[in-house]
Coordinates of C-alpha atoms in Angstrom, one line a residue:
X1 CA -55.5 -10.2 -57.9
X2 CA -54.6 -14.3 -57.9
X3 CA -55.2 -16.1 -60.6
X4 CA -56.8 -19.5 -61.3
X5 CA -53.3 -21.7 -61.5
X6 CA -52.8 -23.5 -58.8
X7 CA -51.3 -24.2 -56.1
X8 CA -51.6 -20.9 -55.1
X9 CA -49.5 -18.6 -52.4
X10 CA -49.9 -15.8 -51.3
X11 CA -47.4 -12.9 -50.1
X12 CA -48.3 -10.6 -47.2
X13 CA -47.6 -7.0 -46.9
X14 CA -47.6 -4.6 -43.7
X15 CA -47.2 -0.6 -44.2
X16 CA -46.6 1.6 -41.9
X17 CA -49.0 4.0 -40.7
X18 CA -48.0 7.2 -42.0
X19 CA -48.3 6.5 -45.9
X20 CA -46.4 9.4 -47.5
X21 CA -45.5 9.8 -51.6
X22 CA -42.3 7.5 -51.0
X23 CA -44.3 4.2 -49.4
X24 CA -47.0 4.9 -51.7
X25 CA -44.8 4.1 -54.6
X26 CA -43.4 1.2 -52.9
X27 CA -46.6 -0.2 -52.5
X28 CA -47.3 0.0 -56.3
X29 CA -43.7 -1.7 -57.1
X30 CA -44.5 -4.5 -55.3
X31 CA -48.3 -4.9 -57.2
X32 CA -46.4 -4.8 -60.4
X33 CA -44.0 -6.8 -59.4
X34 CA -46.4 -9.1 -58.4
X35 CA -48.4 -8.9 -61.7
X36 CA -44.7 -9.4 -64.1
X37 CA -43.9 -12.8 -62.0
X38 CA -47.7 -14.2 -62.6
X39 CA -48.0 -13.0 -66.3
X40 CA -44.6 -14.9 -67.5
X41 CA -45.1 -18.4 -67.8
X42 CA -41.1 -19.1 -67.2
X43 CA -40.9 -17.8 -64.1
X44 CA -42.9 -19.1 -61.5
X45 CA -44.6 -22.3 -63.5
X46 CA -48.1 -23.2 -62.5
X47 CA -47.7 -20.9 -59.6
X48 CA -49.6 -17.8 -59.0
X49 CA -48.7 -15.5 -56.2
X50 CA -51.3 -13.4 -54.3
X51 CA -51.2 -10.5 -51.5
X52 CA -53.1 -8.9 -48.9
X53 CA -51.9 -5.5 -47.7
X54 CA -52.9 -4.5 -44.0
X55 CA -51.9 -1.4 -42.4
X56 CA -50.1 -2.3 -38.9
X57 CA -50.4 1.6 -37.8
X58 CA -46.7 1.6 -36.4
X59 CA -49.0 -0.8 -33.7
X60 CA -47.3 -4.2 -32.4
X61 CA -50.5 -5.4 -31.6
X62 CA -52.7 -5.1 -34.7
X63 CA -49.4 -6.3 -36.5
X64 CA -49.9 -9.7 -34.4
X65 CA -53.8 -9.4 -35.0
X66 CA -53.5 -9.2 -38.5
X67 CA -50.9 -11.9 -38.7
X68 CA -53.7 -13.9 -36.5
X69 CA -56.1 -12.8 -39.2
X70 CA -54.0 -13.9 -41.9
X71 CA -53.1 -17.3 -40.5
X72 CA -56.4 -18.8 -39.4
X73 CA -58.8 -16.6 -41.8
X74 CA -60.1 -14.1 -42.1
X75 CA -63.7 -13.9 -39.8
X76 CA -62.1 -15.1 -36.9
X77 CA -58.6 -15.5 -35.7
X78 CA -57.9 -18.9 -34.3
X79 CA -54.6 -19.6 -33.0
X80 CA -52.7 -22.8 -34.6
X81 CA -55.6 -23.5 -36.9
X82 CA -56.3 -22.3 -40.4
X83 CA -59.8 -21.5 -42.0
X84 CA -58.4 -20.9 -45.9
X85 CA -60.1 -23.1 -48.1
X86 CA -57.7 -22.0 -50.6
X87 CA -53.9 -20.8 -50.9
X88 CA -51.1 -21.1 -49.2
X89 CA -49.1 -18.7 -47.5
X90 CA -45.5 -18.5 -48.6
X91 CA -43.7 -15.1 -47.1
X92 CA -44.3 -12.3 -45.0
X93 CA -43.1 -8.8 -46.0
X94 CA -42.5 -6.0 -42.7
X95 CA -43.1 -2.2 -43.4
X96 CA -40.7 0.4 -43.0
X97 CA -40.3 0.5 -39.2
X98 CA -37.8 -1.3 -37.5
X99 CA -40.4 -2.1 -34.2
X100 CA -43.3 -3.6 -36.2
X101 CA -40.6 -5.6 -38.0
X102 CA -39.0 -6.9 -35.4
X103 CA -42.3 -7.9 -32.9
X104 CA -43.4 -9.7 -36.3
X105 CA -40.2 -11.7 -37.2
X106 CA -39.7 -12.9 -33.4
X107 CA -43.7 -14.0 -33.5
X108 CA -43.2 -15.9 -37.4
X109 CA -40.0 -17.5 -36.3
X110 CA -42.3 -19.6 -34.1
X111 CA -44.2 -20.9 -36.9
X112 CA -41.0 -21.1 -39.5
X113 CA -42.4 -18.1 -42.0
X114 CA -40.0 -16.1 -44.4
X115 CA -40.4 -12.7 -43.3
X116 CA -38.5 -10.9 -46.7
X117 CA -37.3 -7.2 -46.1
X118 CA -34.2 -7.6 -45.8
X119 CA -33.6 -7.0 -49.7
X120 CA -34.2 -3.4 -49.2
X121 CA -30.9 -3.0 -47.7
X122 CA -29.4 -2.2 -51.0
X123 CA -32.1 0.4 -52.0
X124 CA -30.2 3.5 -52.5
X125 CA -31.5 6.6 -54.7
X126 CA -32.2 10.5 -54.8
X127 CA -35.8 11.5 -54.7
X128 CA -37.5 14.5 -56.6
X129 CA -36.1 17.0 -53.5
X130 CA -32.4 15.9 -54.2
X131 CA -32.5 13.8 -50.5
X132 CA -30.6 10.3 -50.5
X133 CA -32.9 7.6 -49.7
X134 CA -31.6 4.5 -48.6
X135 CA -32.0 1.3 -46.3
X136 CA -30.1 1.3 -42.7
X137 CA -28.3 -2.0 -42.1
X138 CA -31.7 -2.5 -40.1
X139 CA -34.1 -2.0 -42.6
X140 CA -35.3 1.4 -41.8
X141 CA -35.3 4.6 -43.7
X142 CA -33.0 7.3 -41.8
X143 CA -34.6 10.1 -40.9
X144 CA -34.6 13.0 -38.2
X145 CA -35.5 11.7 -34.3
X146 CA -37.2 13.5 -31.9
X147 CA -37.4 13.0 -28.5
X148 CA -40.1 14.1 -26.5
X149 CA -42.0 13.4 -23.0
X150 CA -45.4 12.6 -23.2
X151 CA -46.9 13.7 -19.7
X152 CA -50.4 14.2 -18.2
X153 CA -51.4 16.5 -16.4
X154 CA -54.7 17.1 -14.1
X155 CA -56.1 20.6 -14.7
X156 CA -59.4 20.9 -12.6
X157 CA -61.6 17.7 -13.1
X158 CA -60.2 17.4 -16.9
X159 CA -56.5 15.5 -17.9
X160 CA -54.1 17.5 -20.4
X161 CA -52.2 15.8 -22.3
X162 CA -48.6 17.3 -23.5
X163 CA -45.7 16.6 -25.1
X164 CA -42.7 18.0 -24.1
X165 CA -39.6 18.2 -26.4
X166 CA -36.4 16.8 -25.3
X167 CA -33.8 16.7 -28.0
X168 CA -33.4 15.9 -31.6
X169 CA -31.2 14.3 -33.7
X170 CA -30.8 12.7 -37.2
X171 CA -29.7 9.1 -37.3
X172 CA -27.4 9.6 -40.3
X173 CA -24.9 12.3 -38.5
X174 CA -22.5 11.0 -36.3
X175 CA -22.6 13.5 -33.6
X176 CA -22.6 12.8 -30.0
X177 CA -25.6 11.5 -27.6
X178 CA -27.6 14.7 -27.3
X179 CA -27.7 16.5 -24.1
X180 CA -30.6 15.9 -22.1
X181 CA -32.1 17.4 -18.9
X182 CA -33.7 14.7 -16.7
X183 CA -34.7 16.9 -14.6
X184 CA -37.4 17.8 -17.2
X185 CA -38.7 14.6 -17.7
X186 CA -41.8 13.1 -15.7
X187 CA -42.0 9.4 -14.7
X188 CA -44.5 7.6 -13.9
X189 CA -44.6 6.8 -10.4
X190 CA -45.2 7.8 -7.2
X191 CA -42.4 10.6 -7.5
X192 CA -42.8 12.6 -10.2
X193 CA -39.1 13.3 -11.5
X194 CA -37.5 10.1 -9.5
X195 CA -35.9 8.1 -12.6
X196 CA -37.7 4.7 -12.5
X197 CA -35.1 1.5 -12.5
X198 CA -35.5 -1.8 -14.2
X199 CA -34.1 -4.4 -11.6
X200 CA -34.7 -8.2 -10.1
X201 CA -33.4 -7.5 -6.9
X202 CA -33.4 -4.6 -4.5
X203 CA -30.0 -3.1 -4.1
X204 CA -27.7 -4.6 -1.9
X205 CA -27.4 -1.9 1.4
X206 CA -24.0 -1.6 3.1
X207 CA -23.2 -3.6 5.6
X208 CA -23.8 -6.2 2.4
X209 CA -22.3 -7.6 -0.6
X210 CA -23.5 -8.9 -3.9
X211 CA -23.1 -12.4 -4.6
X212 CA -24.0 -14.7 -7.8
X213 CA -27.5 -16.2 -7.3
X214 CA -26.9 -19.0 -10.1
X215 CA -29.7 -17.7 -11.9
X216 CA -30.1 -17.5 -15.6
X217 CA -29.4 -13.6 -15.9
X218 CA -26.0 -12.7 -14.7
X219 CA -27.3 -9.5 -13.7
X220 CA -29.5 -10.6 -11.0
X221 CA -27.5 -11.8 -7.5
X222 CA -28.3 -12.3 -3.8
X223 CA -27.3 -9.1 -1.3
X224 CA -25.6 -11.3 1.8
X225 CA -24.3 -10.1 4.9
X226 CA -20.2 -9.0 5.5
X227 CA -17.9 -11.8 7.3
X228 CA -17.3 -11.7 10.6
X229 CA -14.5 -9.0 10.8
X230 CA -15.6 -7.0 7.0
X231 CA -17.5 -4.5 6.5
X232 CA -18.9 -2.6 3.3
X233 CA -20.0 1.3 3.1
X234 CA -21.4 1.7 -0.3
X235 CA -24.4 0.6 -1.8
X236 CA -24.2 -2.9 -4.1
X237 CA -20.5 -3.4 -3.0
X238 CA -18.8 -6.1 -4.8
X239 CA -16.6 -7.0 -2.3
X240 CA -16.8 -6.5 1.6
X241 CA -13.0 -4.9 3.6
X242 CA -11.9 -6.3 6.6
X243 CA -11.5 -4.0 9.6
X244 CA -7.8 -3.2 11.0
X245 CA -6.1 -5.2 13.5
X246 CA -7.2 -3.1 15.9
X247 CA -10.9 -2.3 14.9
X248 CA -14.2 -4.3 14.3
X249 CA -17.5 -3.6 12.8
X250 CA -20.3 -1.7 14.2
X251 CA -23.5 -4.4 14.0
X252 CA -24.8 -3.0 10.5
X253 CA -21.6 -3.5 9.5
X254 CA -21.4 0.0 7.6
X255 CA -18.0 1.0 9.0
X256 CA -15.1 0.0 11.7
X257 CA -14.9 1.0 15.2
X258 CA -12.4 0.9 17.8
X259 CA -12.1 -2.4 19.6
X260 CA -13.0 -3.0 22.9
X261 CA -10.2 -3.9 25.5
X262 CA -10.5 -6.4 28.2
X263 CA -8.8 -7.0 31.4
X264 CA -9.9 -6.4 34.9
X265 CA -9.6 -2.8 35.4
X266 CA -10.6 -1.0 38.3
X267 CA -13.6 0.8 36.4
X268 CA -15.9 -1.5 34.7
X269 CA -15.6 -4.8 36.2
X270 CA -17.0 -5.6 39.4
X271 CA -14.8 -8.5 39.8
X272 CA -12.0 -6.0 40.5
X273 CA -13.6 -4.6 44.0
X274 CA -14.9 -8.1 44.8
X275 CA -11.3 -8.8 45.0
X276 CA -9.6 -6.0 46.4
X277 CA -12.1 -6.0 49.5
X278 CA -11.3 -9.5 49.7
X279 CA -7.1 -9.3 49.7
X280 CA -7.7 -5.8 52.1
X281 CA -9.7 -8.1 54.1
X282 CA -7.9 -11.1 54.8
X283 CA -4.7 -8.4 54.8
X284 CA -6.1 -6.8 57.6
X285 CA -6.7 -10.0 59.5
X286 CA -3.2 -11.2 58.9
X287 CA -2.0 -7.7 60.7
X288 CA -4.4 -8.0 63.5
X289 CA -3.1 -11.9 64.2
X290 CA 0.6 -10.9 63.4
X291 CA 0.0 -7.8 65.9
X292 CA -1.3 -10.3 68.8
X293 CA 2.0 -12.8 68.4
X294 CA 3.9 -9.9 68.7
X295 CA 2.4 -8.1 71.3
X296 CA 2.6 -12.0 73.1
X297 CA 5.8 -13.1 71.8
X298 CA 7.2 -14.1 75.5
X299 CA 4.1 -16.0 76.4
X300 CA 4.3 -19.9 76.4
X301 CA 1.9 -20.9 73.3
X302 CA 4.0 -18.4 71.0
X303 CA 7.3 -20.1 72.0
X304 CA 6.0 -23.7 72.0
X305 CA 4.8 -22.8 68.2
X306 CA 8.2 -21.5 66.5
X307 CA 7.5 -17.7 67.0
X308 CA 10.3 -17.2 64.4
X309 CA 8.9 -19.3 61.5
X310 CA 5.5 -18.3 62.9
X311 CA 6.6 -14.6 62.4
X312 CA 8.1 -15.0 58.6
X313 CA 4.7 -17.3 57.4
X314 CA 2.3 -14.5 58.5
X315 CA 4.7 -11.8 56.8
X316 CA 4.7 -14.1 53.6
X317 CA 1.2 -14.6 53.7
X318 CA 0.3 -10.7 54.1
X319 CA 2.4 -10.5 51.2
X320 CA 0.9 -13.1 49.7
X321 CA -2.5 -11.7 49.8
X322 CA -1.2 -8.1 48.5
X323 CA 0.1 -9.5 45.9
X324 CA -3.1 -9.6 44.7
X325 CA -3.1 -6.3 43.3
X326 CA -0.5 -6.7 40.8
X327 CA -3.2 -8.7 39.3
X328 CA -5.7 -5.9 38.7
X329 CA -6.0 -3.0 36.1
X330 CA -4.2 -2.7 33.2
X331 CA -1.2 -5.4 32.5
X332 CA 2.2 -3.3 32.1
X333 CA 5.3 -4.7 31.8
X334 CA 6.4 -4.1 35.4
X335 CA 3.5 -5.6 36.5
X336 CA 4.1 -8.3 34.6
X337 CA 7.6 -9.0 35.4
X338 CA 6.8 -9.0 38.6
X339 CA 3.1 -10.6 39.6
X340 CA 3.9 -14.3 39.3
X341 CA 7.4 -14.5 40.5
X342 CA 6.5 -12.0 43.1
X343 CA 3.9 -14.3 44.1
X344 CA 5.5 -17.4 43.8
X345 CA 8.4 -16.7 46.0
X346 CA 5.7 -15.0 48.7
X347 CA 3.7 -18.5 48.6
X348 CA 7.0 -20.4 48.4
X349 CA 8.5 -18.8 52.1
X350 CA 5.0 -19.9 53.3
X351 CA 5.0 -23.2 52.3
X352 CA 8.1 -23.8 53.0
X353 CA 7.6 -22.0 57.1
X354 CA 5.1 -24.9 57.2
X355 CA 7.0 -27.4 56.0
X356 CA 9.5 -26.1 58.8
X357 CA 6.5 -26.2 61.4
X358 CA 6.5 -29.7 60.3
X359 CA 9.7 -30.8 60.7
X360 CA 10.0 -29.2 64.1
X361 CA 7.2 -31.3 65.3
X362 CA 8.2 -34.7 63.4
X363 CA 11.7 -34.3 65.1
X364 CA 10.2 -33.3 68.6
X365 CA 8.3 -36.7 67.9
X366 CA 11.5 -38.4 67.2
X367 CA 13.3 -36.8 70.5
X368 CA 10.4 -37.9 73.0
X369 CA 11.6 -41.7 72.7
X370 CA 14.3 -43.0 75.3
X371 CA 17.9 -43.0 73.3
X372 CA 16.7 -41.2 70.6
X373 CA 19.7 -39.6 68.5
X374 CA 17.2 -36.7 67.2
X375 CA 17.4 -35.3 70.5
X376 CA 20.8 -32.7 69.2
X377 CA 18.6 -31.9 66.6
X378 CA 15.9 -30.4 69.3
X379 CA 18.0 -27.5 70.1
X380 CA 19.1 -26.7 66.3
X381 CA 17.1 -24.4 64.4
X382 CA 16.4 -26.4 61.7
X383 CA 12.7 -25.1 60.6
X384 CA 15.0 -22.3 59.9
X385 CA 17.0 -24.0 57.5
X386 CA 14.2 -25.4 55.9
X387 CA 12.6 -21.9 56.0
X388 CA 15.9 -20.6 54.0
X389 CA 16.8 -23.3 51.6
X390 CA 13.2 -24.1 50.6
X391 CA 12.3 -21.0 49.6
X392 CA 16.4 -19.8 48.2
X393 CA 14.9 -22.1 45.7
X394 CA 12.1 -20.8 44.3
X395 CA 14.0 -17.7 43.9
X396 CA 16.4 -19.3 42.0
X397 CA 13.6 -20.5 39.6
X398 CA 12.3 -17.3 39.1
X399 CA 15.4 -15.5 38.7
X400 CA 16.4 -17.6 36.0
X401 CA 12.9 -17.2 34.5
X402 CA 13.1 -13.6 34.0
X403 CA 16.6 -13.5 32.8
X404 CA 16.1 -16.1 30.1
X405 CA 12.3 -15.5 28.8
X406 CA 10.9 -12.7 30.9
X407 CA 7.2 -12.1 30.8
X408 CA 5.6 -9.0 28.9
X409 CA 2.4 -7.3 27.7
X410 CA 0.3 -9.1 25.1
X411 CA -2.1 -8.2 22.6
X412 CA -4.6 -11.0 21.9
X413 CA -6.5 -9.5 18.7
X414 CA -8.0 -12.9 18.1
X415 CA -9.5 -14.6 21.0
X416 CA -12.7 -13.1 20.5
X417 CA -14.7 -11.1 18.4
X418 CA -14.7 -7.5 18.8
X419 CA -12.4 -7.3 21.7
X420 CA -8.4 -6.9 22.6
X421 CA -7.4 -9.2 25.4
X422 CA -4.6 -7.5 27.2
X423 CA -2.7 -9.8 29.1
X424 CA 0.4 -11.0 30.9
X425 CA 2.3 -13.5 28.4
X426 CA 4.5 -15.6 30.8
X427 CA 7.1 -15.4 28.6
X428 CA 7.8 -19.6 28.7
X429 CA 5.1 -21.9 30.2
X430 CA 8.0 -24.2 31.2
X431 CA 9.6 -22.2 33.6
X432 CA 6.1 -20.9 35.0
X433 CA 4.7 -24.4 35.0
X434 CA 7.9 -25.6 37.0
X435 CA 7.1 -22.4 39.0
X436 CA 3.6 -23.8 40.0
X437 CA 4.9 -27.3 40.6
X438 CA 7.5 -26.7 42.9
X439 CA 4.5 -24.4 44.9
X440 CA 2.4 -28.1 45.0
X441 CA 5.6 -30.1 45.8
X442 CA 6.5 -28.4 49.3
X443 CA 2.9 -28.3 50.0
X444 CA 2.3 -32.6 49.1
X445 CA 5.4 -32.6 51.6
X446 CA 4.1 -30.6 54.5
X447 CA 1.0 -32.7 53.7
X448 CA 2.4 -36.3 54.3
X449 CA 4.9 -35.2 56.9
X450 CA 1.6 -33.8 59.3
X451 CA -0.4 -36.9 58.1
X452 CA 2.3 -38.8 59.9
X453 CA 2.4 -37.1 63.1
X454 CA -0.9 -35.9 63.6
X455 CA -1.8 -38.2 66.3
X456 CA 0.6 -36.4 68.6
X457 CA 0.0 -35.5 72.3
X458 CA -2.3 -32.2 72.5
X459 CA 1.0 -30.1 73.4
X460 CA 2.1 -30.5 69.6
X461 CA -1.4 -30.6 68.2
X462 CA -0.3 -27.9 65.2
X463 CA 0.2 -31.0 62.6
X464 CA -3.5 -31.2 62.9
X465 CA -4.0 -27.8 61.8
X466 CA -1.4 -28.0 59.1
X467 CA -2.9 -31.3 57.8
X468 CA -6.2 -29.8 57.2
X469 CA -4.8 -26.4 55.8
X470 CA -2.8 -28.2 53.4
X471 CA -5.8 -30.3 51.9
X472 CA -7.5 -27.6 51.6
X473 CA -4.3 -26.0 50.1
X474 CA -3.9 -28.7 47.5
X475 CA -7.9 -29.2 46.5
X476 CA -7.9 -25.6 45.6
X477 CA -4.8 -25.7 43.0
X478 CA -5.9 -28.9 41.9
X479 CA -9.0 -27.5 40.8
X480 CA -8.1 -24.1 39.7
X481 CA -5.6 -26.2 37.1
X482 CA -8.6 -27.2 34.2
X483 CA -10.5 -23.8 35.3
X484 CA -7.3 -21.9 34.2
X485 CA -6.5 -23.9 31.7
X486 CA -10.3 -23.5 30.0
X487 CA -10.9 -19.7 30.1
X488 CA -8.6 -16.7 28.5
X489 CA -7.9 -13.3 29.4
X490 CA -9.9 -11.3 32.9
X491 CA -11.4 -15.2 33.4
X492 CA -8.1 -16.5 33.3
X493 CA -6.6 -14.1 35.7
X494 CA -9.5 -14.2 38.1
X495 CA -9.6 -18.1 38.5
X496 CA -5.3 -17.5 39.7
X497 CA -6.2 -14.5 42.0
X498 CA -9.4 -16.8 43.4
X499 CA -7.2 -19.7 44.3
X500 CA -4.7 -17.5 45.8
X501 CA -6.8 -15.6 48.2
X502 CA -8.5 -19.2 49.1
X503 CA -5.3 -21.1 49.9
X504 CA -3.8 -18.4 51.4
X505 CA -6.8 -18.3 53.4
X506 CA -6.7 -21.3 54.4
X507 CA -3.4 -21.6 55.4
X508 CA -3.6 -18.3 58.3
X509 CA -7.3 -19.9 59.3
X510 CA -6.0 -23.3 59.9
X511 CA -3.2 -22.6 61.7
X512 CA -3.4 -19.1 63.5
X513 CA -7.1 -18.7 64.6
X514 CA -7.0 -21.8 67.2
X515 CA -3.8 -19.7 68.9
X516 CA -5.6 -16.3 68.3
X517 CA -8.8 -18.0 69.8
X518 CA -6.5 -19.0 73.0
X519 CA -4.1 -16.0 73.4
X520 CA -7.6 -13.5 73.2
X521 CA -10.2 -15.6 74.2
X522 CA -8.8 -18.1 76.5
X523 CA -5.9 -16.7 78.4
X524 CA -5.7 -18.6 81.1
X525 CA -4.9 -21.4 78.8
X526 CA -1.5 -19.8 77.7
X527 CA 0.7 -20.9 80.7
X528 CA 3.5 -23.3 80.9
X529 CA 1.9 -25.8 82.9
X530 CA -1.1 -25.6 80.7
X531 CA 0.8 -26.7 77.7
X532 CA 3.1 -29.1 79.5
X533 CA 0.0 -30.7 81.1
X534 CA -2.1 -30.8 77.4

């Protein structure tokens, strides 16, 4: 079909498979077509235009192979090189199926060839049977769809092969999606009627959120795990919820539980009997010693040591030591009110009995020297005084602290994760801090006042004992101050209740076990002219 003018191109034409009376007709147009543009001279001027007509079978692949074949040559297809010796291809025509056109224009775009079917867009006409035939806006002839499932099956050692109808519907009707039963329909995979998914990513589980990867297809993303505090219970959640105020994730982080509260309560911590066997302990010895001086009270080494003051510091200390308790199980608001003011007016009255032990002996010091105007104050009781005004004090502190910002329950839903601290707020630091302080000023005065008359004749030897209790007093506070200050919560109220039982301790052992030692141990020791003679 080319003729001898030259140059010479050549125009390409692919048919689809099934060739029925309509393409048949369309393939002869397009010869004479061909024939009219090479026989008039005005048209196409020293040009002749040639075709080769392949059949793609409705096939993607042959419709590259024969684009391969038409390229290079035709005895072998080489990629990027051509074999013609003769001709030159000018345009590519696609049959009437949308696929084969489309796999063949994305493949000539990448070697900049025409591909012309777009003119029969505007190809509209009745056939002999009456039918409209006409171009969709994609180049394809409308016609009736049917949907089917192709499926094998295994019968004995052979393979059947069926197709299963699904729906039908005709492109040119505007009806809705057909109905279809996807139940009915076998995939191929491992489960039989499991719908396969196209996907770059697994699904984000719950306890996970999806977030943007960065990558090129919006669609993909990275599954990460919930925030501290959130929690997500669908599958590829968006966003992740935080947990109420009073509730935290379980660790998948599918859903929120209760949270856990924390103090020192009588049934899960072990600090709580560690403690109580300690305060019933040290109570018990504070009964038995306070039992002996009374049971003694007339005998010499009870009246040379204040049996009054004596008496009121081991009350305050017993109390001092039961106090303890107000410390353990759940914080209420009584509780509260009451556990540090409670304990700093106990702890007050026995400072300030020792601080009254201590002036008694500095003033018997005084009275021993020849002239001595302290003598009149021999005979007045002033340890009791001191006993009284001291400690009137400290109540007045803590008065005033609970009228003006009394303490009360607290909810900590932030100090750590997972967990409620329930706690004792102080109500103002100030006037517990001023609480504290005036606690570590009586004791730094019984301290120096001892120090100075410590090197006292044997008779008054008790500013010995008072010295050495009071350093021990003042190392334990000072110590306990950054250990308080560090933790929060059951660790907080464990490093107070520690120092309490320590100094409190070491106050009675100090300054009632040599006497008890004497009075049980020693009693021939606990005369007159014993103590006079020491």
């Amino acid at each position: 079909m080319c003729g001898a003018l030259q140059p010479h191109f050549d125009i390409y034409l692919n048919l689809f498979y099934s060739i029925d009376i309509e393409d048949y007709r369309a393939i002869l147009a397009f010869i004479f077509a061909v024939d009219e543009i090479n026989q008039d001279p005005n048209l196409l001027p020293n040009i002749t235009l040639g075709y080769h007509i392949f059949d793609t079978c409705a096939d993607p692949k042959k419709t590259i192979y024969f684009i391969f074949r038409i390229l290079s040559g035709r005895h072998q297809e080489t990629p990027n090189y051509s074999c013609m010796t003769r001709g030159e291809v000018a345009a590519f025509v696609g049959d009437s199926g949308f696929y084969t056109s489309y796999f063949m224009a994305q493949f000539l775009s990448l070697y900049k060839y025409t591909q012309m079917n777009n003119y029969m867009k505007k190809v509209h006409y009745t056939d002999h049977r009456g039918e409209d035939i006409f171009f969709n806006e994609r180049g394809e002839l409308p016609s009736t769809w049917l949907l089917a499932n192709w499926a094998i099956y295994k019968n004995g050692s052979k393979y059947e092969f069926v197709v299963k109808p699904l729906a039908s519907f005709e492109e040119t009707r505007k009806e809705k999606t057909p109905e279809i039963d996807e139940g009915e329909i076998k995939w191929k995979n491992d489960t039989m009627y499991k719908k396969p998914e196209s996907r770059c990513n697994d699904r984000c589980s719950p306890g996970y959120r999806k977030a943007p990867n960065g990558g090129y297809h919006v669609c993909c993303y990275d599954c990460v795990p919930c925030s501290e505090g959130e929690f997500s219970n669908i599958t590829d959640s968006e966003i992740c919820h935080k947990c109420p105020e009073d509730k935290w994730p379980d660790e998948k982080k599918v859903k929120c539980v209760p949270k856990t509260y924390e103090f020192l309560s009588y049934e899960t911590d072990i600090l709580v009997p560690i403690f109580s066997v300690m305060a019933i302990l040290f109570s018990a010895v504070t009964l038995f010693i306070l039992g002996n001086f009374i049971y003694y009270w007339d005998t010499p080494l009870v009246k040379a040591n204040n049996r009054i003051v004596s008496f009121i510091l081991l009350v305050s200390i017993l109390l001092s030591f039961l106090c303890v308790f107000l410390f353990l199980g759940h914080p209420m608001d009584i509780t509260c009110l009451l556990r540090q003011t409670f304990f700093g007016v106990c702890f007050s009255i026995s400072l300030s009995s020792v601080l009254g032990k201590t002036v008694t002996v500095c003033i018997a010091f005084k009275a021993t020297k020849p002239g001595s105007s302290w003598v009149k104050w021999v005979s007045f009781k002033v340890s009791n005084y001191v006993v009284g005004i001291s400690s009137s004090i400290q109540a007045l502190l803590c008065v005033t602290w609970l009228l003006v910002s009394p303490p009360y329950v607290d909810y900590d839903h932030h100090a750590y994760s997972g967990k409620i601290i329930i706690q004792c707020n102080e109500g103002s630091d100030i006037w517990f801090y001023s609480m504290l302080g005036y606690l570590g000023f009586l004791a730094a005065v019984s301290l120096v006042l001892a120090f100075m008359v410590r090197t006292l004749p044997d008779s008054f030897n008790e500013a010995k004992y008072i010295t050495f209790s009071m350093l021990v007093f003042c190392s334990v506070w000072i110590s306990m101050i950054p250990a308080y200050l560090s933790t929060r919560g059951k660790y907080m109220v464990a490093v107070e209740i520690f120092a309490i039982l320590t100094s409190c301790a070491s106050v009675l052992g100090c300054i009632f076990l040599p006497k008890l030692y004497i009075i049980i141990l020693r009693p021939e020791l606990n005369t007159r002219k014993i103590i006079l003679q020491t």
